[in-house]
């Protein structure tokens, strides 16, 4: 089958007979189609609609793996080859240099060389360089690749001390402010309105931001956001220049439109002027970068802004098997919010494959070792290591998998992150630990440290580790996660090696670091879910899919939780054939097994129950022609009500809080005596069944029972954690205990 973006070989066969695929495998030197009509060969009906809709506004809603790049490149190529579009009049815009390069390569293969395919920044920079002498005069400011040093200088000028990670977070806040067109004076209210977790006092960030802008002017430099801002300013102020740009480009194509920021949207509007020859492509269900200022609103509002638009929905998934697609659809079926209202129901075009594999491990090291063991089996059976990926939520999770793969002799490569032992905070922590191992006898910091774990905690507290994680996300949180991984490693090492000293731990860390500093080879990909966007593999391991990690702990609002769900959806849809989903009950061997699988898997993994009803998809494939009424007049899917605290009314997202139906720190009206009687009864039941206590009921479930004091089976069944099986088995006992009755004891006293 020809690959996505590759022309089909001339044949009377239709698209149903094997000429369509969205896979990336391709021949090295494909032949360009002989004619314009030949460009359309091999496209499915919806892709063909995209390719032939060359006039007016067009919105392509394209699900994962549906061949969106194929559709839009064939659209451009068909227009050029048919003489409808001049190559030099088309500007195709995407978000990464890799994607832009891929698009240019496909267009060349289709015989449409000369079309400009660029990122927003690249296109704007070319225009800025060309028009600067005419619009501004003099030499253009120098473009700085990285703004972090300028931010550091601005903070120093404000006499505000930032560590390396705070510097990264403040820099990210400045970038967010600029892409949302927020000036320094408006930063604090804008950040509060957007629900951002500011890494410092908002007034301090606004002050640094203001001085940062002054420093750039003084030093005659600009950053990447300035490229867009200055281009927007010139096109707004100089109508003659705007007219010149518009005479050059008459047709625009924007890929990944769900990731457009307000600033990029403004630039696009200025490029367009009063015209409407615009084709946008996106999928609201793959919006995972809202923290950078990206918003799917421009995609979802496209029909409102352009009532006459043609809307084409691509739902035929050529990447993944029906089994993988079924899971992906199931994830979104439980979603809420505006993006969920516009979700697409994918339909796999591939042959059936294996069911996703769900694996529960006792602890995180066992999970990493299990993944490495399975990967070694796959590579031994002939699966190329380059076709396997391990995807995780945070970069701090990579160390365990780096180590497990190294121990298993499986080559790997890290994508989008430094190796664990190469991270600045880890290297600095290693130096501190090495110094403490040599001279710790003279260090008062270690006076109260009675064992190896407490020594490590004491040393790393000087590097920024605290017993509780910092609020929010960002670099400070990532740094804490790295240091926490070292603290956890020390605990595991001490448990495994009786009498281990700080020097022993330092030697262990050096050995691990050296084992992972081998030259990078083509192997299994280790990547965060964010950095995996746009990629695909035959085999994907989604690891750490447990509450607290997926969704991440600091995802508190409904919107943040839904973005976490979309992030998992992106991870699932990276797999072509084999998908492994796993989680660990405890962090370390012998630890308390109090974790549970992600709520996103409820009703999807075997043995689990859906927490909400499934909703019908509104995203069947097809074409909708322009109309004048608002698309929002269509009936909306009923949304589930969020769980709210019965004391203060706050929306609950933590699984434990949702069981109690109250915030952890809200006052409890629990009957302590009843709770203790329930715990005593649970211990008896656990011994009788030979299971851990939590397998009967968790502490949170017992607390919820003691707080609500149910009197009927129906009331008891409404408590989260009391499923039908447990209600049938334990319901009579629990209700009797709640009623103050004494249970009959067996001959052995139990």
XYZ file of C-alpha atoms in Angstrom, residues 49-690:
642
model
C -13.292 16.258 -0.767
C -10.462 18.071 1.003
C -8.231 17.882 -2.066
C -10.853 19.276 -4.438
C -12.247 22.013 -2.137
C -9.904 24.717 -3.417
C -12.013 27.842 -2.936
C -13.452 29.558 0.091
C -12.939 28.634 3.737
C -12.382 24.926 4.438
C -12.164 23.325 7.868
C -10.777 19.785 8.088
C -11.514 18.035 11.376
C -9.017 15.196 11.279
C -8.747 12.495 13.920
C -5.463 10.826 14.846
C -4.089 8.608 12.078
C -6.631 9.703 9.463
C -4.125 10.976 6.900
C -4.576 14.724 7.382
C -1.131 15.574 6.028
C -1.829 13.386 3.035
C -5.133 15.186 2.436
C -3.767 18.735 2.608
C -0.600 18.052 0.610
C -2.679 16.395 -2.123
C -5.037 19.386 -1.975
C -2.184 21.797 -2.641
C -0.614 19.534 -5.269
C -3.924 19.015 -7.065
C -4.546 22.758 -7.168
C -1.048 23.425 -8.518
C -1.074 20.591 -11.065
C -4.567 21.608 -12.273
C -3.404 25.196 -12.790
C -5.839 26.562 -10.207
C -3.148 27.559 -7.704
C 0.177 29.193 -8.435
C 2.881 27.560 -6.275
C 4.284 30.914 -5.183
C 0.832 32.099 -4.055
C 0.360 29.323 -1.496
C 1.603 29.516 2.079
C 1.280 26.348 4.167
C 1.912 26.894 7.866
C 2.567 24.352 10.591
C 4.165 24.330 14.043
C 7.508 22.552 13.853
C 10.405 22.640 11.422
C 10.154 18.844 11.171
C 6.509 19.015 10.085
C 7.231 21.841 7.632
C 10.125 19.889 6.123
C 7.968 16.778 5.799
C 5.282 18.813 4.037
C 7.792 20.316 1.577
C 9.151 16.854 0.827
C 5.713 15.432 0.108
C 4.820 18.378 -2.134
C 8.013 17.861 -4.149
C 7.150 14.177 -4.563
C 3.717 15.182 -5.828
C 5.187 17.567 -8.395
C 4.306 20.763 -6.515
C 7.733 22.212 -5.786
C 7.849 25.940 -5.073
C 5.076 26.015 -2.480
C 6.142 27.697 0.755
C 5.698 25.375 3.763
C 6.942 27.042 6.934
C 6.340 27.514 10.626
C 4.567 30.673 11.758
C 7.854 32.051 13.072
C 9.829 31.212 9.948
C 7.273 32.827 7.637
C 7.008 35.919 9.827
C 10.794 36.262 10.131
C 11.234 36.262 6.351
C 8.652 39.001 5.988
C 10.123 40.995 8.839
C 13.632 40.846 7.358
C 12.353 41.883 3.941
C 10.173 44.787 5.066
C 12.251 46.097 7.987
C 14.230 48.682 5.918
C 11.019 50.023 4.397
C 8.856 49.927 7.527
C 11.328 50.777 10.290
C 14.689 51.637 8.769
C 18.154 50.895 10.066
C 19.386 47.475 11.028
C 16.982 44.913 12.405
C 17.513 43.796 16.026
C 19.479 40.595 16.446
C 17.364 37.510 17.117
C 18.350 35.695 20.317
C 17.946 31.917 20.257
C 17.380 31.656 24.010
C 15.934 34.389 26.181
C 16.806 32.842 29.535
C 19.992 34.905 30.061
C 18.090 38.111 29.355
C 15.446 37.095 31.870
C 18.207 36.390 34.407
C 19.669 39.851 33.808
C 16.215 41.407 34.181
C 15.659 39.579 37.477
C 19.068 40.715 38.732
C 18.235 44.300 37.785
C 15.051 43.951 39.852
C 17.110 42.471 42.724
C 15.033 39.313 42.541
C 16.986 36.104 42.956
C 15.863 33.168 40.801
C 17.365 29.697 40.784
C 17.786 27.863 37.498
C 14.359 26.256 37.575
C 12.512 29.390 38.672
C 14.277 31.135 35.802
C 12.835 28.594 33.367
C 9.348 29.032 34.802
C 9.449 32.838 34.744
C 10.703 32.677 31.152
C 7.743 30.465 30.283
C 5.389 33.003 31.890
C 6.867 35.783 29.766
C 6.445 33.665 26.634
C 2.833 32.918 27.557
C 2.174 36.611 28.149
C 3.533 37.560 24.760
C 1.657 34.939 22.729
C -1.558 35.942 24.488
C -0.694 39.609 23.831
C -0.575 40.440 27.543
C 1.553 43.460 28.498
C 3.535 43.507 31.780
C 1.013 45.726 33.574
C -1.775 43.223 32.838
C 0.135 40.048 33.673
C -1.195 39.495 37.220
C -4.932 39.723 36.417
C -4.503 37.852 33.120
C -2.634 34.982 34.824
C -5.277 34.797 37.553
C -8.086 34.746 34.995
C -6.344 31.963 33.053
C -5.848 29.941 36.251
C -2.059 29.836 35.884
C 0.114 28.708 38.800
C 2.618 31.558 38.912
C 6.099 30.356 39.965
C 6.710 33.619 41.866
C 4.619 36.497 43.103
C 2.777 37.799 39.998
C 3.879 41.344 40.787
C 7.519 40.189 40.701
C 7.003 38.428 37.377
C 5.373 41.536 35.913
C 8.328 43.599 37.115
C 10.850 41.190 35.576
C 8.830 41.081 32.344
C 8.817 44.893 32.126
C 12.581 45.177 32.695
C 13.170 42.306 30.243
C 11.442 44.319 27.512
C 13.557 47.382 28.383
C 16.778 45.337 28.240
C 15.927 44.025 24.780
C 15.440 47.528 23.474
C 18.663 48.735 25.093
C 20.653 45.849 23.603
C 18.890 45.935 20.218
C 17.795 42.298 20.346
C 14.473 40.532 19.927
C 13.066 37.139 20.861
C 10.948 34.691 18.860
C 7.681 36.139 20.129
C 8.839 39.579 18.981
C 9.123 38.213 15.462
C 5.370 37.635 15.450
C 4.531 40.792 17.391
C 6.617 43.053 15.131
C 5.247 41.461 11.974
C 1.711 41.981 13.288
C 2.518 45.606 14.149
C 3.907 46.331 10.671
C 0.986 44.703 8.873
C -1.467 46.621 11.080
C 0.213 50.004 10.662
C 1.420 49.830 7.069
C -1.458 49.043 4.733
C 0.852 49.237 1.725
C 3.029 46.449 3.140
C -0.005 44.388 4.102
C -1.311 44.753 0.535
C 2.049 43.620 -0.827
C 2.035 40.487 1.351
C -1.562 39.715 0.379
C -0.753 40.108 -3.313
C 2.012 37.520 -2.850
C -0.032 34.951 -0.921
C -3.622 34.261 -1.930
C -4.130 30.785 -0.456
C -3.345 29.663 3.087
C -3.248 26.237 4.716
C -2.756 25.894 8.483
C -1.990 22.506 10.026
C -2.498 21.632 13.736
C -4.918 24.542 13.977
C -5.996 23.497 17.491
C -2.577 24.677 18.705
C -2.834 28.243 17.370
C -2.215 30.986 19.944
C -4.084 34.316 19.936
C -0.995 36.023 18.509
C -0.640 33.530 15.671
C -4.354 33.842 14.907
C -3.979 37.632 14.688
C -1.080 37.268 12.253
C -3.097 34.840 10.129
C -6.008 37.313 10.007
C -3.666 40.053 8.809
C -2.243 37.792 6.104
C -5.765 37.015 4.927
C -7.234 40.507 4.973
C -10.805 40.417 3.639
C -10.282 37.155 1.732
C -11.391 33.690 2.766
C -9.153 31.293 0.830
C -8.140 29.494 3.999
C -7.938 25.784 4.796
C -7.382 24.822 8.436
C -6.749 21.320 9.768
C -6.957 20.171 13.363
C -8.419 17.991 16.083
C -9.679 19.548 19.326
C -9.172 16.179 21.045
C -5.414 16.568 20.583
C -5.174 19.950 22.331
C -2.426 19.311 24.906
C -0.426 22.555 24.926
C -2.831 25.021 26.523
C -0.139 25.903 29.093
C 1.777 27.608 26.261
C -1.208 29.710 25.195
C -2.576 27.333 22.544
C -6.355 27.142 22.338
C -8.761 25.048 20.232
C -11.299 27.880 20.245
C -10.176 29.158 16.843
C -10.793 25.702 15.367
C -14.110 25.203 17.141
C -15.301 28.717 16.225
C -14.264 28.456 12.574
C -17.809 27.847 11.357
C -19.040 30.833 13.374
C -16.451 33.147 11.818
C -16.939 31.622 8.364
C -20.624 30.581 8.043
C -20.101 29.509 4.439
C -17.232 27.160 5.246
C -16.987 23.612 3.977
C -16.304 21.257 6.881
C -14.794 17.839 6.153
C -14.414 15.234 8.895
C -11.702 12.601 8.525
C -12.450 9.624 10.761
C -10.981 6.667 8.869
C -7.974 5.686 10.976
C -5.227 4.100 8.864
C -2.671 3.982 11.657
C -4.103 1.824 14.420
C -5.894 -1.500 14.717
C -9.597 -1.645 15.669
C -8.575 -2.675 19.179
C -6.412 0.415 19.720
C -9.021 2.664 18.104
C -11.743 1.220 20.351
C -9.781 2.226 23.438
C -9.090 5.703 22.022
C -12.784 6.223 21.288
C -13.685 4.958 24.749
C -11.400 7.500 26.414
C -13.082 10.399 24.659
C -16.580 8.982 25.198
C -16.203 9.793 28.905
C -14.810 13.292 28.317
C -16.574 16.545 29.084
C -16.126 20.125 27.986
C -16.248 21.912 24.674
C -13.562 19.880 22.935
C -15.435 16.697 23.896
C -18.595 18.066 22.279
C -16.723 18.102 18.956
C -14.866 14.807 19.292
C -14.519 12.468 16.346
C -15.402 8.757 16.459
C -12.526 7.036 14.672
C -13.103 3.992 12.429
C -10.083 1.735 11.996
C -9.212 0.710 8.444
C -6.672 -1.905 9.515
C -7.032 -5.620 10.093
C -7.770 -6.746 13.623
C -4.857 -6.942 16.024
C -4.260 -7.952 19.633
C -6.249 -6.395 22.445
C -4.471 -3.765 24.547
C -2.649 -5.401 27.443
C -3.321 -4.018 30.934
C -0.801 -4.916 33.622
C -0.806 -4.081 37.314
C 2.549 -4.235 39.109
C 3.328 -4.262 42.806
C 5.749 -1.324 42.534
C 7.444 1.021 40.061
C 10.733 -0.929 39.718
C 8.717 -4.058 38.913
C 6.779 -2.068 36.303
C 9.991 -0.873 34.643
C 11.521 -4.348 34.733
C 8.323 -5.855 33.327
C 8.317 -3.430 30.391
C 12.014 -4.072 29.713
C 11.507 -7.835 29.860
C 8.615 -7.708 27.394
C 10.583 -5.416 25.070
C 13.530 -7.794 25.096
C 11.143 -10.587 24.057
C 9.747 -8.428 21.246
C 13.166 -7.498 19.870
C 14.270 -11.140 20.108
C 11.234 -12.088 18.016
C 12.240 -9.651 15.288
C 10.460 -6.397 16.180
C 12.908 -3.516 15.484
C 13.759 -1.584 18.648
C 13.092 1.620 16.712
C 9.437 0.558 16.374
C 8.932 0.422 20.154
C 8.287 3.326 22.514
C 7.825 3.802 26.259
C 5.722 6.879 26.985
C 5.375 8.490 30.414
C 3.744 11.588 31.898
C 6.814 13.339 33.356
C 10.485 13.274 32.461
C 11.356 12.299 36.040
C 9.897 8.845 35.323
C 12.518 8.088 32.694
C 15.308 7.034 35.073
C 13.677 3.758 36.098
C 13.146 2.790 32.454
C 16.616 3.903 31.390
C 18.035 1.645 34.091
C 15.736 -1.299 33.360
C 16.496 -1.227 29.637
C 20.223 -0.880 30.309
C 20.100 -3.856 32.688
C 18.214 -5.863 30.049
C 20.758 -4.965 27.357
C 18.148 -3.158 25.251
C 19.356 -0.061 23.359
C 17.262 3.063 23.839
C 17.150 6.744 22.992
C 15.599 9.614 24.889
C 13.403 12.070 23.038
C 12.677 15.586 24.200
C 14.499 15.280 27.537
C 17.953 15.033 29.008
C 19.058 11.704 30.371
C 18.254 11.507 34.051
C 21.862 11.677 35.215
C 22.624 14.529 32.795
C 20.043 16.863 34.303
C 21.643 19.845 36.065
C 19.818 19.287 39.352
C 20.797 15.588 39.389
C 24.442 16.340 38.639
C 24.517 19.039 41.314
C 22.841 16.680 43.780
C 25.458 14.039 42.965
C 28.248 16.506 43.776
C 26.568 17.380 47.087
C 26.152 13.706 48.014
C 29.754 12.945 47.075
C 30.961 15.807 49.272
C 28.808 14.623 52.162
C 30.159 11.088 51.782
C 33.725 12.382 52.086
C 33.341 15.071 54.730
C 29.977 14.275 56.319
C 31.518 13.773 59.739
C 32.098 17.510 59.936
C 28.682 18.481 58.551
C 26.171 19.568 61.206
C 23.425 19.013 58.615
C 23.867 15.276 59.126
C 23.939 15.318 62.934
C 20.337 14.141 63.253
C 20.455 11.740 60.276
C 20.272 8.229 61.684
C 20.356 6.190 58.483
C 21.164 6.451 54.783
C 17.716 7.712 53.615
C 17.667 10.445 56.258
C 21.230 11.457 55.297
C 20.199 11.798 51.653
C 17.098 13.775 52.596
C 19.224 16.090 54.703
C 21.759 16.683 51.913
C 19.159 17.165 49.187
C 17.109 19.538 51.320
C 19.948 21.963 50.650
C 19.397 21.442 46.908
C 15.678 22.219 46.996
C 14.075 18.918 47.988
C 11.186 19.202 50.450
C 8.897 16.620 51.998
C 5.948 18.052 50.064
C 6.086 18.833 46.329
C 5.785 22.442 45.182
C 2.405 23.576 43.921
C 1.678 23.579 40.209
C 3.734 22.363 37.288
C 6.785 23.717 35.494
C 10.523 23.538 35.965
C 10.462 23.868 39.770
C 8.155 20.869 39.986
C 10.324 18.909 37.501
C 13.412 19.681 39.554
C 11.684 18.490 42.724
C 10.598 15.297 40.947
C 14.222 14.575 39.969
C 15.450 15.096 43.539
C 12.550 13.042 44.901
C 13.587 10.225 42.556
C 17.055 10.291 44.208
C 15.496 10.244 47.684
C 13.346 7.264 46.677
C 16.331 5.522 45.123
C 18.249 5.937 48.408
C 15.370 4.358 50.332
C 15.258 1.403 47.943
C 19.044 1.008 48.039
C 19.116 1.013 51.854
C 16.324 -1.559 51.971
C 18.140 -3.823 49.532
C 21.616 -3.465 51.080
C 21.720 -3.626 54.865
C 24.253 -1.249 56.372
C 24.755 0.720 53.157
C 26.600 3.994 53.600
C 26.442 7.298 51.762
C 29.674 6.341 49.981
C 28.041 3.103 48.800
C 25.106 5.066 47.398
C 27.417 7.503 45.585
C 29.232 4.554 44.002
C 25.869 3.104 42.953
C 24.836 6.420 41.372
C 28.158 6.663 39.508
C 27.740 3.124 38.225
C 24.216 3.863 36.999
C 25.296 7.105 35.360
C 28.248 5.463 33.606
C 26.048 2.658 32.307
C 23.771 5.227 30.703
C 26.458 7.435 29.182
C 27.150 5.043 26.341
C 26.919 6.564 22.846
C 23.336 7.075 21.743
C 22.135 4.282 19.483
C 18.988 3.719 17.513
C 16.783 1.857 19.918
C 13.620 1.930 21.943
C 12.265 5.475 22.256
C 11.729 6.875 25.743
C 9.571 9.985 25.604
C 7.092 12.057 27.532
C 3.561 12.082 26.200
C 3.916 15.733 25.185
C 7.027 15.097 23.110
C 5.437 12.038 21.442
C 2.828 14.157 19.632
C 3.003 13.601 15.864
C 4.919 10.309 16.150
C 3.878 6.658 15.913
C 5.285 3.196 16.614
C 4.230 -0.409 16.092
C 4.444 -1.053 19.844
C 3.714 1.479 22.591
C 4.072 1.023 26.347
C 2.036 3.580 28.304
C 3.491 3.400 31.807
C 2.579 4.918 35.149
C -1.106 5.235 34.214
C -2.222 5.671 37.819
C -4.079 8.328 39.774
C -1.718 11.144 40.719
C 0.269 10.729 37.528
C -2.546 10.447 34.974
C -4.173 12.830 35.680
C -1.187 14.520 37.266
C -1.640 15.597 40.882
C -1.629 19.317 40.147
C -4.438 19.062 37.568
C -7.157 20.502 39.801
C -9.736 22.167 37.573
C -12.134 20.366 35.261
C -10.338 21.878 32.267
C -6.934 20.672 33.480
C -8.232 17.158 34.115
C -9.776 17.016 30.646
C -6.462 18.066 29.089
C -4.843 15.170 30.954
C -7.422 12.850 29.389
C -6.560 14.212 25.944
C -2.886 13.652 26.712
C -3.581 9.974 27.398
C -5.629 9.846 24.182
C -2.622 11.151 22.259
C -0.505 8.420 23.872
C -2.946 5.658 22.947
C -3.186 6.832 19.335
C 0.599 6.646 18.886
C 0.323 2.820 18.713
C -0.176 1.078 15.388
C -0.678 -2.495 16.583
C 0.483 -3.367 20.114
C -0.480 -1.304 23.147
C 0.605 -2.044 26.705
C -0.908 -0.027 29.567
C 0.492 -0.413 33.066
C 0.522 1.053 36.559
C 2.073 0.241 39.935
C 0.245 -0.129 43.259
C 3.205 1.202 45.247
C 6.210 3.357 44.542
C 8.860 1.094 46.063
C 9.120 -2.626 46.863
C 7.351 -3.312 50.147
C 5.606 0.063 50.020
C 1.989 0.618 50.836
C -0.070 -0.499 47.832
C -2.511 2.428 47.954
C -2.468 3.504 44.329
C -5.197 2.768 41.831
C -5.331 2.793 38.038
C -6.201 6.078 36.373
C -9.876 7.022 36.477
C -9.589 7.461 32.700
C -9.452 3.658 32.370
C -12.672 3.078 34.312
C -15.027 1.019 32.197
C -12.327 0.409 29.571
C -9.917 -2.016 31.195
C -11.202 -5.512 31.990
C -12.918 -5.811 35.353
C -13.545 -2.086 35.808
C -16.805 -0.183 35.813
C -17.511 3.044 33.959
C -18.071 5.983 36.290
C -20.192 7.867 33.755
C -22.524 6.910 30.966
C -21.186 6.721 27.454
C -22.272 9.422 25.052
C -22.789 9.045 21.357
C -20.112 10.632 19.207
C -20.940 13.678 17.182
C -18.050 13.064 14.847
C -19.062 10.695 12.072
C -17.077 11.271 8.910
C -18.346 13.236 5.964
C -18.734 16.692 4.492
C -20.841 19.617 5.632
C -21.392 22.439 3.193
C -21.571 26.049 4.276
C -24.737 27.319 5.912
C -25.790 30.541 7.542
C -27.148 29.368 10.884
C -24.827 28.978 13.832
C -23.355 25.474 14.223
C -23.934 25.782 17.953
C -27.646 25.391 17.290
C -27.069 21.654 16.932
C -28.162 19.667 19.979
C -25.417 19.402 22.557
C -24.408 16.213 24.257
C -25.457 16.036 27.879
C -22.446 16.654 30.099
C -21.879 14.890 33.383
C -21.945 16.969 36.527
C -18.578 17.244 38.274
C -18.185 15.771 41.746
C -18.297 18.547 44.330
C -17.336 18.723 47.989
C -20.452 18.356 50.160
C -18.910 20.821 52.667
C -17.440 23.708 50.641
C -18.742 22.958 47.129
C -15.298 22.860 45.421
C -14.970 20.615 42.356
C -13.237 17.384 43.355
C -10.611 15.750 41.133
C -8.609 13.619 43.591
C -9.850 10.025 43.693
C -9.685 9.841 47.481
C -11.587 13.090 47.910
C -14.206 11.912 45.415
C -14.753 8.812 47.542
C -15.312 10.956 50.636
C -17.299 13.535 48.628
C -15.407 16.247 50.449
C -12.017 17.972 50.384
C -9.297 16.306 52.421
C -8.984 19.372 54.667
C -12.717 20.071 55.055
C -14.186 19.152 58.476
C -15.331 15.553 58.838
C -18.401 14.356 60.718
C -17.107 10.786 60.789
C -18.127 8.468 63.625
C -14.658 7.499 64.911
C -16.009 4.507 66.827
C -17.796 3.196 63.752
C -14.642 3.682 61.677
C -12.577 1.625 64.144
C -15.195 -1.155 64.219
C -15.177 -1.256 60.412
C -11.343 -1.446 60.385
C -11.382 -4.302 62.894
C -13.987 -6.169 60.820
C -11.966 -5.539 57.638
C -8.869 -7.051 59.219
C -10.795 -10.223 60.035
C -12.164 -10.489 56.491
C -8.714 -9.923 54.993
C -7.214 -12.734 57.103
C -10.036 -15.080 56.177
C -9.532 -14.446 52.449
C -5.726 -14.310 52.627
